[in-house]
XYZ file of C-alpha atoms in Angstrom:
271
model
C 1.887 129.870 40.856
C 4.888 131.158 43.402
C 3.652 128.967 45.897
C 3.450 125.877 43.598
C 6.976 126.287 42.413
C 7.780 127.083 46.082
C 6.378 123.651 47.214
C 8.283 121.854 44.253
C 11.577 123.162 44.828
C 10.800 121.701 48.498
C 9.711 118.554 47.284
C 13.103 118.455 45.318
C 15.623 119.475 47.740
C 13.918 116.892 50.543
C 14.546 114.088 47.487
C 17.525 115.153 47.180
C 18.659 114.774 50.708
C 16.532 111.381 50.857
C 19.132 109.948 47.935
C 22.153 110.842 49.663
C 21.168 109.139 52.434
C 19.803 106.099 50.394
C 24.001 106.011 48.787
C 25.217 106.936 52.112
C 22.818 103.919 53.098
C 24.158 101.508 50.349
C 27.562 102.223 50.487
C 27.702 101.377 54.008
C 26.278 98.084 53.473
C 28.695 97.352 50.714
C 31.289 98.118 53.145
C 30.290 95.844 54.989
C 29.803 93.328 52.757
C 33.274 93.762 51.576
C 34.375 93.092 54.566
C 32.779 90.219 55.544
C 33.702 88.624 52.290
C 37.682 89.402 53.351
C 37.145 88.113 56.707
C 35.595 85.006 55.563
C 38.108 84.605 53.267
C 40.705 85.378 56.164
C 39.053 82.735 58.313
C 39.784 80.376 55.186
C 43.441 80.673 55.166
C 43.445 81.030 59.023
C 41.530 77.572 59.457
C 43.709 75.625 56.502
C 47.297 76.862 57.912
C 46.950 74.894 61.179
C 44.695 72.102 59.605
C 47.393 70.892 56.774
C 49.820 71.100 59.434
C 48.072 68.881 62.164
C 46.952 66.425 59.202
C 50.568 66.479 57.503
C 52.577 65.886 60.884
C 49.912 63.080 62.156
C 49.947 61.439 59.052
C 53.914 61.413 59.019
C 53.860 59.860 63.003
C 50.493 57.676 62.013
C 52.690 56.177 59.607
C 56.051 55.765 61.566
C 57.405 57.725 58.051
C 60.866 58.463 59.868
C 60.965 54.757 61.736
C 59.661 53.791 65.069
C 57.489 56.662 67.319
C 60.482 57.154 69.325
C 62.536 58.802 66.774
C 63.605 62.141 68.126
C 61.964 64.159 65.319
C 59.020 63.273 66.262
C 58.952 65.010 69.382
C 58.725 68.409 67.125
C 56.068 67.216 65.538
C 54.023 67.012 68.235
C 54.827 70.430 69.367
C 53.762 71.369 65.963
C 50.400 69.386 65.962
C 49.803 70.753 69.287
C 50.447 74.658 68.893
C 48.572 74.636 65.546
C 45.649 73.009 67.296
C 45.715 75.382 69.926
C 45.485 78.273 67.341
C 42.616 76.230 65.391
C 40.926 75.605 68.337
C 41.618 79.708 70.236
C 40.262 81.092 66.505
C 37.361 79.184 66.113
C 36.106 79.841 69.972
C 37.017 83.671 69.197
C 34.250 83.092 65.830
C 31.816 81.374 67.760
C 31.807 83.539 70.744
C 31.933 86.639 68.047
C 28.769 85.058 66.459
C 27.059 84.254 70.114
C 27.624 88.058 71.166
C 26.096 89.540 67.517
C 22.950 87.688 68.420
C 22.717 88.516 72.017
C 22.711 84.760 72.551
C 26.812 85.126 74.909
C 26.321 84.917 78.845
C 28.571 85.756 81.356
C 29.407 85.332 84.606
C 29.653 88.414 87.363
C 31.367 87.133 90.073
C 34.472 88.344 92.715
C 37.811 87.198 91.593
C 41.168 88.160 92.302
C 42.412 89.446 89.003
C 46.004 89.552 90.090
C 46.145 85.942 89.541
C 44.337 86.334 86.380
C 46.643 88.733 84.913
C 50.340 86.335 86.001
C 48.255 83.355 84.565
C 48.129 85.469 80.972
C 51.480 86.988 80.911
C 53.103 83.296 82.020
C 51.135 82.271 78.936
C 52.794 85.180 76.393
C 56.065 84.920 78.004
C 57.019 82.441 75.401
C 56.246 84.731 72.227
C 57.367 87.994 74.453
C 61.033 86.343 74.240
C 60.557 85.209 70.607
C 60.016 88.408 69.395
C 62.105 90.419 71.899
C 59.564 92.555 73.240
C 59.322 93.661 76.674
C 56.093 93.971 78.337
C 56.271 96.198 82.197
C 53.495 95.233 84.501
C 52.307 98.402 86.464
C 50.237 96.825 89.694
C 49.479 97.252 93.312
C 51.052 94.606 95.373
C 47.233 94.098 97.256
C 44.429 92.070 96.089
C 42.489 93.433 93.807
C 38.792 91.647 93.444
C 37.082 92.652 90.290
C 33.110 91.493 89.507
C 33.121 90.410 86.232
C 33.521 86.969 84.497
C 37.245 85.459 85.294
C 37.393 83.459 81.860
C 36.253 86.227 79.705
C 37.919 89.054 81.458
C 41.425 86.031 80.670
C 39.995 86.257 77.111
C 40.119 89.239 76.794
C 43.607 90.513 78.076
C 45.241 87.407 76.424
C 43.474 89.143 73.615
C 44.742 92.712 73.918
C 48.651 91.393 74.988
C 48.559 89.761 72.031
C 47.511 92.013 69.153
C 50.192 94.727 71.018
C 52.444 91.931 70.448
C 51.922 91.792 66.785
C 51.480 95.034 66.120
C 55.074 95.926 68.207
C 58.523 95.530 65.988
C 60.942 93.666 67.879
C 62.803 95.265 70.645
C 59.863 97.470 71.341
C 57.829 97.700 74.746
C 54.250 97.232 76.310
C 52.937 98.392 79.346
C 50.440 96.937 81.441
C 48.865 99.733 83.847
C 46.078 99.042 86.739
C 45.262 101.610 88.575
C 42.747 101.734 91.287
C 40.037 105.047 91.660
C 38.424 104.245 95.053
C 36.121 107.012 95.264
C 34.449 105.401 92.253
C 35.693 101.984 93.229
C 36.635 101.498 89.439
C 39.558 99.953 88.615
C 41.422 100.081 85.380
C 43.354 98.077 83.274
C 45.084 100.197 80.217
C 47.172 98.547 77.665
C 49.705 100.835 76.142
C 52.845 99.760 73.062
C 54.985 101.715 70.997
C 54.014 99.688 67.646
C 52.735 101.278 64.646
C 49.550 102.737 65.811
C 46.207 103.454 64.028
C 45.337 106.270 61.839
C 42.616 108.270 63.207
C 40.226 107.209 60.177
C 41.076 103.404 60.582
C 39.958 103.122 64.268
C 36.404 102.631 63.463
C 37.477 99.867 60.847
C 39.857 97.476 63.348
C 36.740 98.331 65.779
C 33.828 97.030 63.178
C 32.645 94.040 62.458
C 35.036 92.349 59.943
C 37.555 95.307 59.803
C 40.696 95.657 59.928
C 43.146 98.886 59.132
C 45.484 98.476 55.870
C 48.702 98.333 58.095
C 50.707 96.155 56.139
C 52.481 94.719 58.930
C 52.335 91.617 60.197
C 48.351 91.527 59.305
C 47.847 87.821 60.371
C 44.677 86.859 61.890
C 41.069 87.708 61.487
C 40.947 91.081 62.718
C 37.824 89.693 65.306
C 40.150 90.205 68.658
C 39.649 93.852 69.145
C 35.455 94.345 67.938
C 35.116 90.735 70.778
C 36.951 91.558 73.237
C 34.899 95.058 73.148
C 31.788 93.288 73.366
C 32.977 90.791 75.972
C 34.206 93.912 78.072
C 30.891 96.019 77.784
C 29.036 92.534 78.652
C 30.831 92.314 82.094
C 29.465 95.906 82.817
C 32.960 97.394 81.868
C 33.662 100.348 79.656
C 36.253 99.752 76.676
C 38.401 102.794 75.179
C 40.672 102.739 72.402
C 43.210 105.899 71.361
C 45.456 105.491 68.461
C 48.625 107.543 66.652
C 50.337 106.223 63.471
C 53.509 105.339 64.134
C 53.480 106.098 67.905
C 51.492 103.253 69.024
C 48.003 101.908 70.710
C 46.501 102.842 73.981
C 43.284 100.546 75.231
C 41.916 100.960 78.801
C 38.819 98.723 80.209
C 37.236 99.981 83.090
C 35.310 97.652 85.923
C 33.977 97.812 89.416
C 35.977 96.356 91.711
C 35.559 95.925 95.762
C 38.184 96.894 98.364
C 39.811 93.402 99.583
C 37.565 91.431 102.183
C 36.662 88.492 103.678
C 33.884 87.198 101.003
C 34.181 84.511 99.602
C 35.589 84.558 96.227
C 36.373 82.454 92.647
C 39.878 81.658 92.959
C 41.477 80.535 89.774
């Protein structure tokens, strides 16, 4: 009799554990859930901003509604149409490639670049919302070539990337710093990313690094919240490591990690 109650007090306590894990389970995949329905959602309004403004400026120039094309205003217009279809075009490749990468189905390339040229061709890029929003951004390199082995357009990607959620995340007047430092006994080189904007909670880092997440900031929370979980995966598909330390209110530090070769005279991608 001791022994049968023995064995059903087992029996209970093991499907006991079992349901916690089954809610533990289910309330994951809610999560989840949730937060694909907000990102879809997000890609909605993201998608619509740029579209009614491409459609709403064309259709004023299709039909000459200010006078003849060469009518100064104009001009703005296609400035407008042409930075909102850069931002179309930037989020959906960020969705597809996000997509491509969840099914294992993303490539890329591993071959010796020079990724000082690489990193001038990104910040010449940002310089024009750096001085918009009055943030300064310090570059921290060596003044010799540095030849990484990865994939040139995705290792672009992904600083362009990383520059630019610091930048949104920074309040104006604030600073980022661009660090690459070399470790030749490893011949690793990395690249870290630091700001002073308003940081990440230590609870919310796994949420702006899952798929769909993003941390209730409250500031400046445009965008899809896919730039940080792709350029991980982008990173980590190069052969690179990807680290991410956060404080609220003190700011974000990222630092990627590659191989890299001493400077030689192999030939290399030059872009």
């Amino acid at each position: 009799m001791l022994y049968l109650h023995f064995s059903n007090t087992q029996m209970l306590a093991k499907q006991h554990k079992t349901n916690i894990e089954l809610q533990r389970v289910k309330e994951a995949l809610e999560q989840e859930n949730a937060n694909k329905i907000k990102f879809f959602a997000s890609v909605t309004h993201e998608l619509r901003t740029p579209l009614n403004a491409i459609i709403g400026f064309a259709k004023l120039i299709k039909n000459e509604t200010l006078g003849s094309v060469d009518h100064s205003k104009y001009k703005e217009y296609v400035d407008d149409i042409y930075n909102a279809g850069t931002h179309l075009l930037a989020l959906i490749n960020d969705v597809l490639d996000f997509s491509k990468a969840e099914s294992s189905s993303l490539t890329v390339e591993k071959v010796k670049f020079n990724l000082n040229k690489i990193i001038d061709s990104c910040l010449k890029m940002l310089s024009p919302k750096l001085k918009e929003t009055g943030i300064s951004l310090k570059k921290e390199i060596s003044d010799k070539q540095l030849l990484v082995i990865a994939d040139p357009k995705r290792m672009k990607q992904v600083i362009i990337n990383l520059l630019s959620n610091a930048i949104k995340f920074t309040p104006q007047g604030g600073l980022i710093r661009m660090i690459i430092k070399e470790n030749i006994e490893k011949n690793l080189l990395t690249i870290e990313f630091h700001d002073n904007g308003i940081g990440i909670m230590q609870q919310d880092i796994y949420k702006v690094m899952s798929v769909f997440g993003q941390a209730d900031s409250g500031y400046r929370n445009e965008g899809t919240g896919i730039g940080l979980p792709l350029s991980k995966k982008l990173v980590e598909l190069m052969g690179g490591t990807f680290n991410i330390q956060s404080e609220a209110k003190l700011g974000t530090t990222i630092t990627l990690s590659f191989f890299y070769e001493e400077q030689t005279c192999e030939k290399l991608i030059d872009f």
